[in-house]
């Protein structure tokens, strides 16, 4: 965030009296709906309900230029180092570029394995055909595949193979899983880039011991109930996964950008090879748009600039994601990880502590459910926050009803209703963005997800931060390990904990409580 004179102009624009007044903005420019919309083959973006005018948008484009955004985009696509802390490139866009060698290698490995499973050359360790799938993984090794599978297989009813997810370590969830699945027909897939995530390995061990306890469980060549997807194939091998049941991917694929890689294999199994290929087609279309469209017509760039505008110049600290379609109900969680893990940073690329805000608090849920939960606060609470309303154009009466509801909410938030004595008045003037998918299919979904990925990358360029690492999550993991050690051994060896946490450990762990009484 260099360029003080541009910041001054942006701050001035944000402070101008009309900019936070939607009524005034429309009075000044009644053609806003024509001017403030962008379109790609599958997406239609309406920005006209935002606290934005030509001047502020123009300044934001200047900001992008002053951060050498175009050069940064080329660095991403040309395999230059963009992840400076880990000295790495970011490989996710190569996986959807049909002219790149990584694209074919990725698809060939996945499709060959899918064919061998489909043709029953590979059976479960009970000698049965694979009819169910359990994905053991968390974070990026869970959210993307789950979102895409739900979206493309009508929430799994059209799934070629039912896919279940074991993400957190929870007895109740694992027990529920085992009540649901048919273990003899199930392929369990350990999905972990690092093959070191504690939750994933604990779940894998729990499942493996259940498998071993079953009669008829006999792993042998061509028969395995376990497979692994990882960037550390040697660790999967050490774990005992047979070589031909390991799908590897490159270390330069970030976890939250990984659904296009082998991590997306459950998508292939659930939605089929064609759907997965089309997902890549859609993402590639968005990649080309991101690289080629001039900044003013560039969808991810514009979305990113708007988010920066609200975060840094309007000081709004939240961001709402509201899909009005159950097929996209996991989008808010996926976007939350993408945005917050990527841009929740306090150091710039040079390692200095920054003095400006970055990631907003991203939250959201299915829009219609949210209307009956937290929309009251949008309408009559005093805060405003940027909201993405996401709809899928679909002419079935129920889907149309959902879309009307979505449009009504955007209108109600903007227009408000005159105060009256019943306290039913709403102030209005609340901004929102409407993003329409022109249809729900793999191509459109690929475009949408790649659009958000590029939005996040653009934000990181403007904020001069690395969006491909996540060092902040390590502290909690280390402490959890030490607490477990303390509880098991009673030794406070390396543990430097505050009295509040120590007393809570005593509450949750009876073992420690007893030993402290000795
Ligand atoms: O702890 C955060 C994180 O590292 C995410 O970045 C990642 O998506 C998730 O854990 C799972 O990691 P892995 O795929 O290595 O198990």
Coordinates of C-alpha atoms and ligand atoms in Angstrom, one line a residue:
X1 CA 0.0 0.0 0.0
X2 CA 2.5 2.6 -1.3
X3 CA 1.6 5.8 -3.0
X4 CA 0.5 8.3 -0.3
X5 CA -1.0 10.8 -2.8
X6 CA -3.4 8.2 -4.2
X7 CA -4.4 7.1 -0.7
X8 CA -5.1 10.6 0.1
X9 CA -7.4 10.9 -2.9
X10 CA -9.1 7.6 -2.0
X11 CA -9.6 8.7 1.6
X12 CA -11.1 12.0 0.3
X13 CA -13.4 10.1 -2.0
X14 CA -14.5 7.8 0.8
X15 CA -15.2 10.9 3.0
X16 CA -17.2 12.8 0.4
X17 CA -20.8 13.3 1.7
X18 CA -22.6 11.6 -1.2
X19 CA -20.6 8.4 -1.4
X20 CA -22.4 6.6 1.5
X21 CA -25.7 7.8 0.2
X22 CA -27.2 5.4 -2.3
X23 CA -30.2 7.6 -2.9
X24 CA -27.9 10.4 -3.9
X25 CA -25.7 8.2 -6.0
X26 CA -28.7 7.1 -8.0
X27 CA -30.0 10.7 -8.3
X28 CA -26.6 11.7 -9.6
X29 CA -26.5 8.8 -12.1
X30 CA -29.8 7.1 -12.9
X31 CA -28.0 4.8 -15.3
X32 CA -25.9 3.1 -12.6
X33 CA -27.3 -0.3 -13.3
X34 CA -26.1 -0.2 -16.9
X35 CA -22.7 1.2 -16.0
X36 CA -21.9 -0.8 -12.9
X37 CA -22.3 -4.3 -14.2
X38 CA -19.8 -6.7 -15.6
X39 CA -20.3 -10.0 -17.4
X40 CA -18.4 -13.1 -18.5
X41 CA -19.8 -16.1 -20.3
X42 CA -21.3 -17.6 -17.2
X43 CA -21.5 -14.8 -14.7
X44 CA -23.3 -11.5 -14.4
X45 CA -22.1 -9.0 -11.7
X46 CA -24.2 -6.1 -10.6
X47 CA -22.4 -3.5 -8.5
X48 CA -24.9 -0.7 -8.8
X49 CA -26.1 -1.0 -5.2
X50 CA -22.6 -0.3 -3.8
X51 CA -21.2 2.9 -2.2
X52 CA -19.2 3.5 -5.3
X53 CA -19.1 6.1 -8.1
X54 CA -17.1 6.7 -11.2
X55 CA -14.5 8.7 -9.4
X56 CA -13.9 6.2 -6.6
X57 CA -13.8 3.3 -9.1
X58 CA -11.3 5.2 -11.3
X59 CA -9.1 5.9 -8.3
X60 CA -9.3 2.2 -7.3
X61 CA -8.1 1.3 -10.8
X62 CA -5.2 3.7 -10.4
X63 CA -4.4 1.9 -7.1
X64 CA -4.3 -1.4 -8.9
X65 CA -2.0 0.0 -11.6
X66 CA 0.3 1.6 -9.0
X67 CA 0.7 -1.8 -7.4
X68 CA 1.8 -3.3 -10.7
X69 CA -1.2 -5.6 -10.7
X70 CA -0.8 -6.6 -14.3
X71 CA 2.8 -7.7 -13.8
X72 CA 1.8 -9.6 -10.7
X73 CA -0.9 -11.4 -12.6
X74 CA 1.7 -12.4 -15.2
X75 CA 4.0 -13.6 -12.5
X76 CA 1.3 -15.9 -11.2
X77 CA 0.6 -17.5 -14.6
X78 CA 4.2 -17.6 -15.8
X79 CA 5.3 -19.7 -12.8
X80 CA 7.3 -17.0 -11.1
X81 CA 7.8 -17.0 -7.4
X82 CA 4.7 -15.5 -5.8
X83 CA 4.9 -17.3 -2.4
X84 CA 8.0 -15.5 -1.1
X85 CA 8.0 -17.0 2.5
X86 CA 8.0 -20.5 1.1
X87 CA 10.1 -19.6 -2.0
X88 CA 7.5 -21.1 -4.2
X89 CA 5.5 -20.6 -7.3
X90 CA 1.7 -21.1 -7.2
X91 CA 0.7 -24.0 -9.5
X92 CA -3.1 -24.1 -9.4
X93 CA -3.7 -22.2 -12.7
X94 CA -1.4 -24.5 -14.6
X95 CA -3.7 -27.4 -13.7
X96 CA -6.5 -25.8 -15.7
X97 CA -4.5 -24.6 -18.7
X98 CA -4.8 -27.3 -21.4
X99 CA -1.5 -26.0 -23.0
X100 CA 0.4 -26.7 -19.8
X101 CA 2.1 -30.1 -19.3
X102 CA 0.8 -30.2 -15.6
X103 CA -2.7 -30.1 -16.9
X104 CA -2.5 -33.4 -18.8
X105 CA -0.3 -35.1 -16.1
X106 CA -2.9 -34.3 -13.4
X107 CA -5.9 -35.5 -15.4
X108 CA -4.2 -38.7 -16.7
X109 CA -3.3 -39.8 -13.2
X110 CA -6.7 -39.1 -11.8
X111 CA -8.7 -40.5 -14.7
X112 CA -6.6 -43.7 -14.9
X113 CA -7.3 -44.5 -11.2
X114 CA -11.0 -43.6 -11.7
X115 CA -11.2 -46.0 -14.6
X116 CA -9.5 -48.8 -12.6
X117 CA -11.9 -48.3 -9.8
X118 CA -15.0 -48.1 -12.1
X119 CA -14.0 -51.2 -14.0
X120 CA -13.4 -53.1 -10.7
X121 CA -9.7 -53.7 -11.4
X122 CA -9.4 -52.2 -8.0
X123 CA -11.8 -53.5 -5.3
X124 CA -12.0 -52.8 -1.6
X125 CA -10.0 -55.0 0.8
X126 CA -13.1 -57.0 1.2
X127 CA -13.0 -58.0 -2.5
X128 CA -16.1 -55.8 -3.2
X129 CA -16.7 -53.2 -5.8
X130 CA -16.3 -49.6 -4.6
X131 CA -19.7 -48.1 -4.2
X132 CA -19.1 -45.5 -1.5
X133 CA -16.4 -43.0 -0.7
X134 CA -15.1 -41.4 2.5
X135 CA -12.9 -38.3 2.2
X136 CA -10.7 -38.0 5.3
X137 CA -9.4 -34.4 5.2
X138 CA -9.8 -31.0 6.5
X139 CA -9.5 -27.3 5.4
X140 CA -8.6 -27.1 1.7
X141 CA -8.5 -30.9 1.5
X142 CA -12.2 -30.9 2.4
X143 CA -14.0 -27.6 1.6
X144 CA -13.5 -27.4 -2.1
X145 CA -14.3 -31.0 -3.0
X146 CA -17.4 -30.9 -0.8
X147 CA -18.7 -27.6 -2.3
X148 CA -18.2 -28.8 -5.9
X149 CA -19.7 -32.3 -5.3
X150 CA -22.8 -30.8 -3.7
X151 CA -23.2 -28.3 -6.5
X152 CA -22.7 -30.6 -9.4
X153 CA -24.5 -33.6 -8.2
X154 CA -27.7 -31.9 -6.9
X155 CA -26.5 -32.3 -3.3
X156 CA -25.3 -35.9 -4.1
X157 CA -28.7 -37.3 -5.3
X158 CA -27.1 -37.5 -8.8
X159 CA -23.8 -38.6 -7.5
X160 CA -22.2 -41.6 -9.3
X161 CA -21.0 -42.7 -5.9
X162 CA -22.1 -41.2 -2.5
X163 CA -19.2 -39.3 -0.9
X164 CA -19.0 -38.8 2.9
X165 CA -16.6 -36.5 4.7
X166 CA -14.6 -37.1 7.8
X167 CA -13.1 -33.7 8.6
X168 CA -13.0 -32.9 12.3
X169 CA -12.0 -35.4 15.0
X170 CA -15.3 -36.1 16.6
X171 CA -16.5 -39.3 18.1
X172 CA -20.1 -38.5 17.3
X173 CA -19.3 -37.7 13.6
X174 CA -17.2 -40.8 13.1
X175 CA -19.9 -43.0 14.8
X176 CA -22.5 -41.5 12.6
X177 CA -20.4 -42.1 9.6
X178 CA -20.1 -45.8 10.5
X179 CA -23.8 -46.1 11.0
X180 CA -24.3 -44.7 7.5
X181 CA -21.7 -46.4 5.3
X182 CA -21.4 -49.9 4.0
X183 CA -17.8 -50.5 5.1
X184 CA -17.2 -53.4 2.7
X185 CA -18.0 -51.3 -0.3
X186 CA -16.3 -48.1 0.9
X187 CA -13.1 -46.6 -0.3
X188 CA -11.5 -44.4 2.4
X189 CA -9.3 -41.6 1.0
X190 CA -6.8 -39.8 3.2
X191 CA -6.6 -36.4 1.6
X192 CA -3.8 -34.3 3.0
X193 CA -1.3 -32.1 1.2
X194 CA 1.2 -32.4 4.1
X195 CA 0.2 -35.9 5.2
X196 CA 0.9 -34.5 8.7
X197 CA -2.4 -32.9 9.8
X198 CA -3.2 -34.3 13.2
X199 CA -7.0 -34.4 12.7
X200 CA -6.7 -36.2 9.4
X201 CA -4.2 -38.8 10.7
X202 CA -6.2 -39.4 13.8
X203 CA -9.4 -40.0 11.8
X204 CA -7.4 -42.2 9.4
X205 CA -6.1 -44.3 12.3
X206 CA -9.6 -44.6 13.9
X207 CA -11.0 -45.8 10.5
X208 CA -8.1 -48.2 9.9
X209 CA -8.6 -49.9 13.3
X210 CA -12.3 -50.3 12.5
X211 CA -11.4 -51.9 9.2
X212 CA -8.9 -54.3 10.8
X213 CA -11.5 -55.3 13.2
X214 CA -13.8 -56.5 10.4
X215 CA -13.8 -60.1 9.4
X216 CA -13.0 -60.5 5.7
X217 CA -10.7 -57.5 5.6
X218 CA -7.8 -58.6 3.5
X219 CA -5.7 -56.0 1.7
X220 CA -3.7 -57.4 -1.2
X221 CA -2.7 -56.4 -4.7
X222 CA -5.8 -55.0 -6.5
X223 CA -7.7 -54.9 -3.2
X224 CA -7.5 -51.9 -0.9
X225 CA -10.0 -50.0 1.2
X226 CA -7.5 -47.1 1.6
X227 CA -6.0 -44.6 -0.7
X228 CA -4.2 -41.3 -0.3
X229 CA -4.0 -38.0 -2.0
X230 CA -1.0 -35.9 -1.0
X231 CA 2.0 -33.8 -1.9
X232 CA 4.1 -36.1 0.3
X233 CA 3.7 -39.5 -1.3
X234 CA 6.7 -40.9 0.7
X235 CA 4.7 -40.3 3.9
X236 CA 1.7 -42.1 2.5
X237 CA 3.9 -45.0 1.6
X238 CA 5.4 -45.1 5.1
X239 CA 1.8 -45.1 6.4
X240 CA 1.2 -48.4 4.4
X241 CA -0.8 -47.1 1.5
X242 CA 0.0 -49.1 -1.6
X243 CA 1.8 -47.2 -4.3
X244 CA -0.9 -47.6 -6.9
X245 CA -3.4 -46.1 -4.5
X246 CA -1.5 -42.9 -4.0
X247 CA -2.4 -39.8 -6.1
X248 CA 0.4 -37.2 -5.7
X249 CA 0.3 -33.5 -6.4
X250 CA 2.9 -30.8 -6.4
X251 CA 3.9 -28.9 -3.3
X252 CA 3.3 -25.6 -5.1
X253 CA -0.5 -26.2 -5.0
X254 CA -1.8 -24.3 -2.0
X255 CA -4.3 -26.2 0.2
X256 CA -7.1 -23.7 -0.4
X257 CA -6.4 -23.6 -4.1
X258 CA -6.2 -27.4 -4.5
X259 CA -9.6 -28.6 -5.7
X260 CA -8.3 -28.6 -9.3
X261 CA -5.5 -31.0 -8.4
X262 CA -5.7 -34.6 -7.2
X263 CA -7.5 -33.3 -4.2
X264 CA -10.4 -33.0 -6.6
X265 CA -10.4 -36.8 -7.2
X266 CA -13.6 -37.3 -5.1
X267 CA -15.2 -34.9 -7.6
X268 CA -14.2 -37.2 -10.4
X269 CA -15.6 -40.1 -8.6
X270 CA -18.9 -38.4 -7.7
X271 CA -19.6 -36.2 -10.7
X272 CA -17.6 -38.0 -13.4
X273 CA -14.6 -37.2 -15.6
X274 CA -16.5 -34.9 -18.0
X275 CA -17.8 -32.7 -15.2
X276 CA -14.3 -32.4 -13.7
X277 CA -12.9 -31.5 -17.1
X278 CA -15.6 -28.9 -17.5
X279 CA -14.8 -27.4 -14.1
X280 CA -11.3 -26.9 -15.4
X281 CA -12.7 -25.4 -18.6
X282 CA -14.7 -22.8 -16.6
X283 CA -11.7 -22.0 -14.4
X284 CA -9.5 -21.6 -17.4
X285 CA -12.0 -19.2 -19.0
X286 CA -11.8 -17.1 -15.9
X287 CA -8.0 -17.3 -15.9
X288 CA -7.9 -16.0 -19.5
X289 CA -10.4 -13.2 -18.5
X290 CA -8.3 -12.3 -15.4
X291 CA -5.1 -12.1 -17.6
X292 CA -6.6 -10.4 -20.6
X293 CA -9.6 -8.2 -19.6
X294 CA -8.7 -4.5 -19.1
X295 CA -8.9 -3.5 -15.4
X296 CA -12.3 -1.7 -15.7
X297 CA -14.0 -4.7 -17.2
X298 CA -12.1 -7.3 -15.2
X299 CA -14.4 -9.2 -12.8
X300 CA -12.1 -10.5 -10.1
X301 CA -10.1 -7.3 -10.1
X302 CA -13.2 -5.2 -9.7
X303 CA -14.5 -7.5 -6.9
X304 CA -11.1 -7.2 -5.2
X305 CA -11.0 -3.4 -5.5
X306 CA -14.5 -3.1 -4.1
X307 CA -13.5 -5.3 -1.1
X308 CA -10.3 -3.1 -0.6
X309 CA -12.4 0.0 -0.8
X310 CA -14.8 -1.1 1.9
X311 CA -12.0 -2.6 4.1
X312 CA -9.4 0.1 3.9
X313 CA -11.3 3.3 3.0
X314 CA -14.7 2.7 4.6
X315 CA -13.3 0.7 7.5
X316 CA -15.9 -2.1 7.2
X317 CA -14.5 -5.2 8.8
X318 CA -17.0 -7.9 7.7
X319 CA -17.9 -9.5 4.4
X320 CA -21.0 -11.5 3.8
X321 CA -21.4 -14.4 1.3
X322 CA -25.1 -15.3 0.7
X323 CA -25.8 -18.0 -1.9
X324 CA -29.5 -18.3 -2.7
X325 CA -29.2 -21.8 -3.9
X326 CA -28.7 -24.9 -1.7
X327 CA -26.3 -26.3 -4.3
X328 CA -23.9 -23.5 -3.2
X329 CA -24.5 -23.8 0.5
X330 CA -20.8 -24.6 1.2
X331 CA -19.6 -21.6 -0.7
X332 CA -19.4 -19.3 2.4
X333 CA -17.2 -21.8 4.2
X334 CA -15.0 -22.3 1.2
X335 CA -14.7 -18.6 0.7
X336 CA -14.0 -18.0 4.4
X337 CA -11.0 -20.2 4.3
X338 CA -9.9 -18.8 0.9
X339 CA -10.1 -15.2 2.0
X340 CA -9.2 -15.3 5.7
X341 CA -6.4 -17.9 5.6
X342 CA -4.9 -16.2 2.5
X343 CA -5.1 -12.6 3.5
X344 CA -5.4 -12.5 7.3
X345 CA -1.8 -11.3 7.5
X346 CA 0.1 -8.7 9.5
X347 CA 3.4 -8.8 7.5
X348 CA 4.1 -7.5 4.0
X349 CA 6.1 -9.4 1.5
X350 CA 9.3 -7.8 2.9
X351 CA 8.5 -9.1 6.3
X352 CA 7.6 -5.8 7.8
X353 CA 4.6 -5.3 10.1
X354 CA 1.9 -3.4 8.2
X355 CA -0.4 -0.7 9.5
X356 CA -3.5 -1.3 7.4
X357 CA -6.3 -3.8 7.7
X358 CA -6.4 -6.9 5.5
X359 CA -8.8 -9.8 5.6
X360 CA -12.4 -9.0 6.6
X361 CA -14.4 -11.4 8.8
X362 CA -16.0 -13.5 6.2
X363 CA -19.3 -15.2 7.1
X364 CA -22.5 -16.4 5.4
X365 CA -24.9 -19.2 4.8
X366 CA -27.7 -20.1 2.5
X367 CA -29.4 -16.8 1.8
X368 CA -33.0 -17.9 2.5
X369 CA -32.1 -19.6 5.8
X370 CA -30.1 -16.5 6.8
X371 CA -33.2 -14.2 6.1
X372 CA -34.8 -16.1 9.0
X373 CA -31.7 -15.9 11.2
X374 CA -29.5 -12.8 10.9
X375 CA -30.9 -10.5 8.3
X376 CA -32.8 -8.5 10.9
X377 CA -29.4 -7.1 11.9
X378 CA -28.7 -6.1 8.3
X379 CA -32.0 -4.3 8.0
X380 CA -32.2 -2.5 11.3
X381 CA -28.8 -2.9 12.9
X382 CA -26.6 0.2 12.6
X383 CA -23.7 -1.4 10.8
X384 CA -23.4 -1.9 7.1
X385 CA -21.2 -4.5 5.5
X386 CA -20.4 -5.6 1.9
X387 CA -22.6 -8.5 1.0
X388 CA -22.4 -10.8 -2.0
X389 CA -25.8 -12.1 -3.0
X390 CA -25.2 -15.1 -5.3
X391 CA -28.0 -16.5 -7.4
X392 CA -28.3 -19.2 -10.0
X393 CA -30.6 -18.5 -12.9
X394 CA -33.0 -21.4 -13.2
X395 CA -36.6 -21.4 -14.4
X396 CA -38.1 -23.9 -12.0
X397 CA -40.7 -22.2 -9.9
X398 CA -38.9 -22.8 -6.6
X399 CA -35.6 -21.6 -7.8
X400 CA -37.3 -18.5 -9.3
X401 CA -38.9 -17.9 -5.9
X402 CA -35.4 -18.0 -4.3
X403 CA -34.2 -15.5 -6.8
X404 CA -37.1 -13.2 -6.2
X405 CA -36.3 -13.4 -2.5
X406 CA -32.7 -12.6 -3.2
X407 CA -33.6 -9.6 -5.3
X408 CA -36.1 -8.4 -2.7
X409 CA -33.4 -8.4 0.0
X410 CA -31.0 -6.4 -2.1
X411 CA -33.8 -3.9 -2.9
X412 CA -35.0 -3.7 0.7
X413 CA -31.5 -3.2 2.1
X414 CA -30.9 -0.3 -0.4
X415 CA -34.3 1.3 -0.4
X416 CA -35.3 0.8 3.2
X417 CA -38.8 1.9 4.4
X418 CA -39.9 5.1 5.9
X419 CA -39.9 5.2 9.7
X420 CA -43.3 4.9 11.3
X421 CA -44.6 4.7 14.8
X422 CA -44.6 0.9 14.8
X423 CA -40.7 0.7 14.7
X424 CA -41.0 -1.3 11.4
X425 CA -39.0 1.4 9.6
X426 CA -35.7 0.4 8.0
X427 CA -33.1 3.0 7.2
X428 CA -32.0 1.4 3.9
X429 CA -28.9 2.7 2.2
X430 CA -27.1 -0.7 2.9
X431 CA -24.8 -1.7 0.1
X432 CA -24.8 -5.1 -1.7
X433 CA -23.4 -6.8 -4.8
X434 CA -25.4 -9.3 -6.8
X435 CA -23.6 -12.1 -8.6
X436 CA -25.7 -14.3 -11.0
X437 CA -24.5 -17.6 -12.4
X438 CA -26.3 -17.9 -15.7
X439 CA -26.8 -21.6 -15.1
X440 CA -25.5 -24.3 -12.7
X441 CA -23.0 -26.5 -14.5
X442 CA -19.4 -27.4 -14.1
X443 CA -18.2 -24.6 -16.5
X444 CA -20.1 -21.9 -14.6
X445 CA -19.0 -23.2 -11.2
X446 CA -15.3 -23.3 -12.4
X447 CA -15.6 -19.7 -13.5
X448 CA -17.2 -18.6 -10.2
X449 CA -14.6 -20.4 -8.0
X450 CA -11.6 -19.2 -10.0
X451 CA -13.1 -15.7 -9.9
X452 CA -13.0 -15.7 -6.1
X453 CA -9.4 -17.1 -6.1
X454 CA -8.2 -14.3 -8.4
X455 CA -10.1 -11.7 -6.3
X456 CA -8.1 -12.9 -3.3
X457 CA -4.8 -12.9 -5.3
X458 CA -5.6 -9.3 -6.4
X459 CA -6.2 -8.2 -2.8
X460 CA -2.9 -9.7 -1.8
X461 CA -1.1 -7.8 -4.5
X462 CA -2.7 -4.5 -3.4
X463 CA -2.0 -5.3 0.3
X464 CA 1.6 -6.4 -0.6
X465 CA 1.1 -9.7 1.4
X466 CA 1.6 -13.4 0.6
X467 CA -1.7 -15.1 0.1
X468 CA -0.2 -18.5 -0.3
X469 CA 1.1 -19.2 3.2
X470 CA -0.6 -19.5 6.6
X471 CA 2.1 -19.4 9.4
X472 CA -0.4 -18.1 11.9
X473 CA -2.2 -21.4 12.3
X474 CA 0.9 -23.1 13.6
X475 CA 0.9 -21.7 17.1
X476 CA -2.5 -23.2 18.1
X477 CA -1.4 -26.6 16.7
X478 CA 1.8 -26.5 18.7
X479 CA 0.0 -25.6 21.9
X480 CA -2.6 -28.3 21.4
X481 CA 0.2 -30.9 21.1
X482 CA 1.9 -29.5 24.3
X483 CA -1.4 -29.6 26.2
X484 CA -1.9 -33.2 25.2
X485 CA 1.6 -34.0 26.4
X486 CA 1.0 -32.2 29.7
X487 CA -2.3 -34.1 30.2
X488 CA -0.6 -37.5 29.5
X489 CA 2.7 -37.0 31.3
X490 CA 1.8 -34.3 33.8
X491 CA 4.9 -32.5 32.8
X492 CA 4.7 -28.7 32.1
X493 CA 8.1 -29.1 30.4
X494 CA 7.8 -26.8 27.4
X495 CA 4.4 -25.4 28.2
X496 CA 4.1 -21.7 29.1
X497 CA 0.4 -21.3 29.7
X498 CA -1.6 -18.7 31.4
X499 CA -3.5 -19.5 34.6
X500 CA -6.8 -19.3 32.9
X501 CA -5.9 -22.0 30.4
X502 CA -4.3 -24.2 33.0
X503 CA -7.4 -24.1 35.2
X504 CA -9.5 -24.9 32.1
X505 CA -7.2 -27.9 31.4
X506 CA -8.0 -29.1 35.0
X507 CA -11.7 -28.8 34.2
X508 CA -11.7 -30.7 31.0
X509 CA -9.2 -33.4 31.9
X510 CA -10.1 -35.4 35.0
X511 CA -6.7 -37.2 34.8
X512 CA -4.7 -34.0 35.4
X513 CA -7.2 -32.9 38.0
X514 CA -6.5 -36.1 40.0
X515 CA -2.8 -36.0 39.7
X516 CA -2.8 -32.3 40.8
X517 CA -4.6 -33.4 44.0
X518 CA -2.0 -36.1 44.8
Ligands
LIG1 O1 -4.1 -25.7 9.3 C1 -4.4 -25.1 8.1 C2 -4.1 -26.0 6.9 O2 -2.8 -26.1 6.7 C3 -4.8 -25.5 5.6 O3 -4.0 -24.5 5.0 C4 -5.0 -26.7 4.9 O4 -5.9 -26.6 3.9 C5 -5.5 -27.6 6.0 O5 -4.7 -27.3 7.1 C6 -5.2 -29.1 5.7 O6 -3.9 -29.4 5.4 P1 -3.4 -30.7 4.8 O7 -4.1 -30.8 3.4 O8 -2.0 -30.7 4.7 O9 -3.9 -31.9 5.7

